[in-house]
Amino acid sequence: MKETTSFSIPIGVFAFNRPDLLEKVLLRISEIRPKKLYLMFDGPRKDNPSDLNSVEKCKEVATKLINWQCIVKRRFHDDNVGVYKNIALGAKWVFSMEEMAIFLEDDNYPDLSFFYYCEQMLTRDRKSVV
């Protein structure tokens, strides 16, 4: 496995109200230490009072676990926009600033090789387009 001190492909993470799953994903991401990390969290549903606490816990988990030197950009919705809109708006937001990125949801737990595979494919494809 390739060792890195700072992964160059930006990583985007979509989350909502599952701090336990988000913690696992962020711990995995911390192993590659990306230079840029985009957090896109949906807001709480109005009809579900427990969401407010869970969404806030997700923010706390992210603050606690992102402890390496990197640029962190946050897009936190105040109200729930739904999974599809959160992903669509989030991806559009990231791609307004980045040429490429790797996206994960809070329940995607990849093997470390996934990141390096994505890096290889994104880099290869970028070179073939230029």
PDB file of C-alpha atoms in Angstrom:
ATOM      1  CA  MET A   1       0.000   0.000   0.000  1.00  0.00           C
ATOM      2  CA  LYS A   2       1.218   3.441  -0.897  1.00  0.00           C
ATOM      3  CA  GLU A   3       2.178   5.646   2.060  1.00  0.00           C
ATOM      4  CA  THR A   4       1.170   9.275   1.984  1.00  0.00           C
ATOM      5  CA  THR A   5       1.337  12.196   4.324  1.00  0.00           C
ATOM      6  CA  SER A   6      -1.332  14.111   2.465  1.00  0.00           C
ATOM      7  CA  PHE A   7      -3.682  12.762  -0.192  1.00  0.00           C
ATOM      8  CA  SER A   8      -4.044  15.190  -3.109  1.00  0.00           C
ATOM      9  CA  ILE A   9      -7.536  14.343  -4.422  1.00  0.00           C
ATOM     10  CA  PRO A  10     -10.235  16.275  -2.522  1.00  0.00           C
ATOM     11  CA  ILE A  11     -12.695  14.152  -0.544  1.00  0.00           C
ATOM     12  CA  GLY A  12     -16.367  15.056  -0.172  1.00  0.00           C
ATOM     13  CA  VAL A  13     -18.467  13.576   2.630  1.00  0.00           C
ATOM     14  CA  PHE A  14     -22.265  13.641   2.742  1.00  0.00           C
ATOM     15  CA  ALA A  15     -23.863  13.153   6.157  1.00  0.00           C
ATOM     16  CA  PHE A  16     -27.136  13.635   7.969  1.00  0.00           C
ATOM     17  CA  ASN A  17     -28.021  12.179  11.343  1.00  0.00           C
ATOM     18  CA  ARG A  18     -25.760   9.159  11.910  1.00  0.00           C
ATOM     19  CA  PRO A  19     -22.748  10.302  13.936  1.00  0.00           C
ATOM     20  CA  ASP A  20     -21.621   6.734  14.638  1.00  0.00           C
ATOM     21  CA  LEU A  21     -21.318   5.937  10.926  1.00  0.00           C
ATOM     22  CA  LEU A  22     -19.760   9.309  10.157  1.00  0.00           C
ATOM     23  CA  GLU A  23     -17.120   8.662  12.807  1.00  0.00           C
ATOM     24  CA  LYS A  24     -16.057   5.404  11.125  1.00  0.00           C
ATOM     25  CA  VAL A  25     -15.823   7.048   7.711  1.00  0.00           C
ATOM     26  CA  LEU A  26     -13.856  10.035   9.005  1.00  0.00           C
ATOM     27  CA  LEU A  27     -11.472   7.769  10.872  1.00  0.00           C
ATOM     28  CA  ARG A  28     -10.831   5.908   7.625  1.00  0.00           C
ATOM     29  CA  ILE A  29     -10.350   9.185   5.740  1.00  0.00           C
ATOM     30  CA  SER A  30      -7.929  10.364   8.429  1.00  0.00           C
ATOM     31  CA  GLU A  31      -5.638   7.493   7.439  1.00  0.00           C
ATOM     32  CA  ILE A  32      -4.976   9.144   4.062  1.00  0.00           C
ATOM     33  CA  ARG A  33      -5.017  12.714   5.380  1.00  0.00           C
ATOM     34  CA  PRO A  34      -6.486  14.511   2.348  1.00  0.00           C
ATOM     35  CA  LYS A  35      -5.315  18.057   1.680  1.00  0.00           C
ATOM     36  CA  LYS A  36      -8.932  19.147   1.122  1.00  0.00           C
ATOM     37  CA  LEU A  37     -12.088  17.863   2.735  1.00  0.00           C
ATOM     38  CA  TYR A  38     -15.620  18.963   1.875  1.00  0.00           C
ATOM     39  CA  LEU A  39     -18.379  18.291   4.405  1.00  0.00           C
ATOM     40  CA  MET A  40     -21.980  18.460   3.215  1.00  0.00           C
ATOM     41  CA  PHE A  41     -24.459  17.822   6.002  1.00  0.00           C
ATOM     42  CA  ASP A  42     -28.215  17.857   5.577  1.00  0.00           C
ATOM     43  CA  GLY A  43     -30.243  19.662   8.216  1.00  0.00           C
ATOM     44  CA  PRO A  44     -32.759  18.203  10.662  1.00  0.00           C
ATOM     45  CA  ARG A  45     -36.277  17.283   9.590  1.00  0.00           C
ATOM     46  CA  LYS A  46     -38.934  19.501  11.137  1.00  0.00           C
ATOM     47  CA  ASP A  47     -41.121  16.515  12.071  1.00  0.00           C
ATOM     48  CA  ASN A  48     -38.334  14.579  13.792  1.00  0.00           C
ATOM     49  CA  PRO A  49     -37.072  16.258  16.991  1.00  0.00           C
ATOM     50  CA  SER A  50     -34.235  13.765  17.503  1.00  0.00           C
ATOM     51  CA  ASP A  51     -32.630  14.889  14.234  1.00  0.00           C
ATOM     52  CA  LEU A  52     -31.466  18.182  15.724  1.00  0.00           C
ATOM     53  CA  ASN A  53     -29.326  16.398  18.311  1.00  0.00           C
ATOM     54  CA  SER A  54     -28.021  13.821  15.821  1.00  0.00           C
ATOM     55  CA  VAL A  55     -27.088  16.455  13.235  1.00  0.00           C
ATOM     56  CA  GLU A  56     -25.255  18.473  15.903  1.00  0.00           C
ATOM     57  CA  LYS A  57     -23.406  15.327  17.009  1.00  0.00           C
ATOM     58  CA  CYS A  58     -22.275  14.813  13.402  1.00  0.00           C
ATOM     59  CA  LYS A  59     -20.792  18.316  13.444  1.00  0.00           C
ATOM     60  CA  GLU A  60     -19.043  17.563  16.752  1.00  0.00           C
ATOM     61  CA  VAL A  61     -17.638  14.296  15.385  1.00  0.00           C
ATOM     62  CA  ALA A  62     -16.243  16.107  12.348  1.00  0.00           C
ATOM     63  CA  THR A  63     -14.674  18.818  14.499  1.00  0.00           C
ATOM     64  CA  LYS A  64     -13.083  16.240  16.786  1.00  0.00           C
ATOM     65  CA  LEU A  65     -11.780  13.837  14.139  1.00  0.00           C
ATOM     66  CA  ILE A  66     -10.420  16.192  11.497  1.00  0.00           C
ATOM     67  CA  ASN A  67      -7.159  16.731  13.323  1.00  0.00           C
ATOM     68  CA  TRP A  68      -4.643  16.809  10.499  1.00  0.00           C
ATOM     69  CA  GLN A  69      -3.525  19.838   8.505  1.00  0.00           C
ATOM     70  CA  CYS A  70      -6.045  20.298   5.691  1.00  0.00           C
ATOM     71  CA  ILE A  71      -8.500  22.706   4.166  1.00  0.00           C
ATOM     72  CA  VAL A  72     -12.011  21.933   5.384  1.00  0.00           C
ATOM     73  CA  LYS A  73     -15.004  23.468   3.628  1.00  0.00           C
ATOM     74  CA  ARG A  74     -18.436  23.041   5.154  1.00  0.00           C
ATOM     75  CA  ARG A  75     -21.897  23.217   3.650  1.00  0.00           C
ATOM     76  CA  PHE A  76     -24.347  22.607   6.478  1.00  0.00           C
ATOM     77  CA  HIS A  77     -28.040  23.011   5.726  1.00  0.00           C
ATOM     78  CA  ASP A  78     -30.146  24.566   8.473  1.00  0.00           C
ATOM     79  CA  ASP A  79     -33.231  22.662   7.322  1.00  0.00           C
ATOM     80  CA  ASN A  80     -33.603  19.240   5.752  1.00  0.00           C
ATOM     81  CA  VAL A  81     -33.361  19.336   1.965  1.00  0.00           C
ATOM     82  CA  GLY A  82     -33.405  15.560   1.473  1.00  0.00           C
ATOM     83  CA  VAL A  83     -30.730  13.136   0.413  1.00  0.00           C
ATOM     84  CA  TYR A  84     -30.992  13.719  -3.343  1.00  0.00           C
ATOM     85  CA  LYS A  85     -30.906  17.489  -3.128  1.00  0.00           C
ATOM     86  CA  ASN A  86     -28.082  17.430  -0.570  1.00  0.00           C
ATOM     87  CA  ILE A  87     -25.999  15.253  -2.875  1.00  0.00           C
ATOM     88  CA  ALA A  88     -26.851  17.199  -6.043  1.00  0.00           C
ATOM     89  CA  LEU A  89     -26.212  20.604  -4.481  1.00  0.00           C
ATOM     90  CA  GLY A  90     -23.128  19.348  -2.672  1.00  0.00           C
ATOM     91  CA  ALA A  91     -21.519  17.825  -5.748  1.00  0.00           C
ATOM     92  CA  LYS A  92     -22.256  20.970  -7.756  1.00  0.00           C
ATOM     93  CA  TRP A  93     -20.710  23.064  -4.965  1.00  0.00           C
ATOM     94  CA  VAL A  94     -17.548  20.946  -4.820  1.00  0.00           C
ATOM     95  CA  PHE A  95     -17.151  20.914  -8.601  1.00  0.00           C
ATOM     96  CA  SER A  96     -17.473  24.694  -8.679  1.00  0.00           C
ATOM     97  CA  MET A  97     -14.101  24.689  -6.865  1.00  0.00           C
ATOM     98  CA  GLU A  98     -12.462  21.414  -7.875  1.00  0.00           C
ATOM     99  CA  GLU A  99     -11.660  19.646 -11.121  1.00  0.00           C
ATOM    100  CA  MET A 100     -12.125  16.244  -9.479  1.00  0.00           C
ATOM    101  CA  ALA A 101     -13.109  14.743  -6.137  1.00  0.00           C
ATOM    102  CA  ILE A 102     -13.978  11.496  -4.419  1.00  0.00           C
ATOM    103  CA  PHE A 103     -17.378  11.416  -2.709  1.00  0.00           C
ATOM    104  CA  LEU A 104     -18.538   9.251   0.172  1.00  0.00           C
ATOM    105  CA  GLU A 105     -21.728   9.100   2.172  1.00  0.00           C
ATOM    106  CA  ASP A 106     -21.613   8.565   5.911  1.00  0.00           C
ATOM    107  CA  ASP A 107     -22.424   4.878   5.454  1.00  0.00           C
ATOM    108  CA  ASN A 108     -19.701   4.202   2.854  1.00  0.00           C
ATOM    109  CA  TYR A 109     -16.749   2.536   4.527  1.00  0.00           C
ATOM    110  CA  PRO A 110     -14.068   1.978   1.903  1.00  0.00           C
ATOM    111  CA  ASP A 111     -10.900  -0.019   2.086  1.00  0.00           C
ATOM    112  CA  LEU A 112      -7.814   2.201   1.932  1.00  0.00           C
ATOM    113  CA  SER A 113      -7.057   0.817  -1.527  1.00  0.00           C
ATOM    114  CA  PHE A 114     -10.264   2.480  -2.769  1.00  0.00           C
ATOM    115  CA  PHE A 115      -8.732   5.949  -2.395  1.00  0.00           C
ATOM    116  CA  TYR A 116      -5.585   5.024  -4.300  1.00  0.00           C
ATOM    117  CA  TYR A 117      -7.588   3.303  -7.005  1.00  0.00           C
ATOM    118  CA  CYS A 118      -9.735   6.419  -7.425  1.00  0.00           C
ATOM    119  CA  GLU A 119      -6.626   8.588  -7.489  1.00  0.00           C
ATOM    120  CA  GLN A 120      -5.091   6.397 -10.184  1.00  0.00           C
ATOM    121  CA  MET A 121      -8.231   6.377 -12.339  1.00  0.00           C
ATOM    122  CA  LEU A 122      -8.939  10.095 -11.951  1.00  0.00           C
ATOM    123  CA  THR A 123      -5.353  11.001 -12.766  1.00  0.00           C
ATOM    124  CA  ARG A 124      -5.207   8.638 -15.724  1.00  0.00           C
ATOM    125  CA  ASP A 125      -8.506   9.863 -17.144  1.00  0.00           C
ATOM    126  CA  ARG A 126      -7.531  13.513 -16.676  1.00  0.00           C
ATOM    127  CA  LYS A 127      -4.322  12.965 -18.648  1.00  0.00           C
ATOM    128  CA  SER A 128      -6.183  11.244 -21.486  1.00  0.00           C
ATOM    129  CA  VAL A 129      -8.621  14.168 -21.831  1.00  0.00           C
ATOM    130  CA  VAL A 130      -5.951  16.873 -21.921  1.00  0.00           C
TER     131      VAL A 130
END
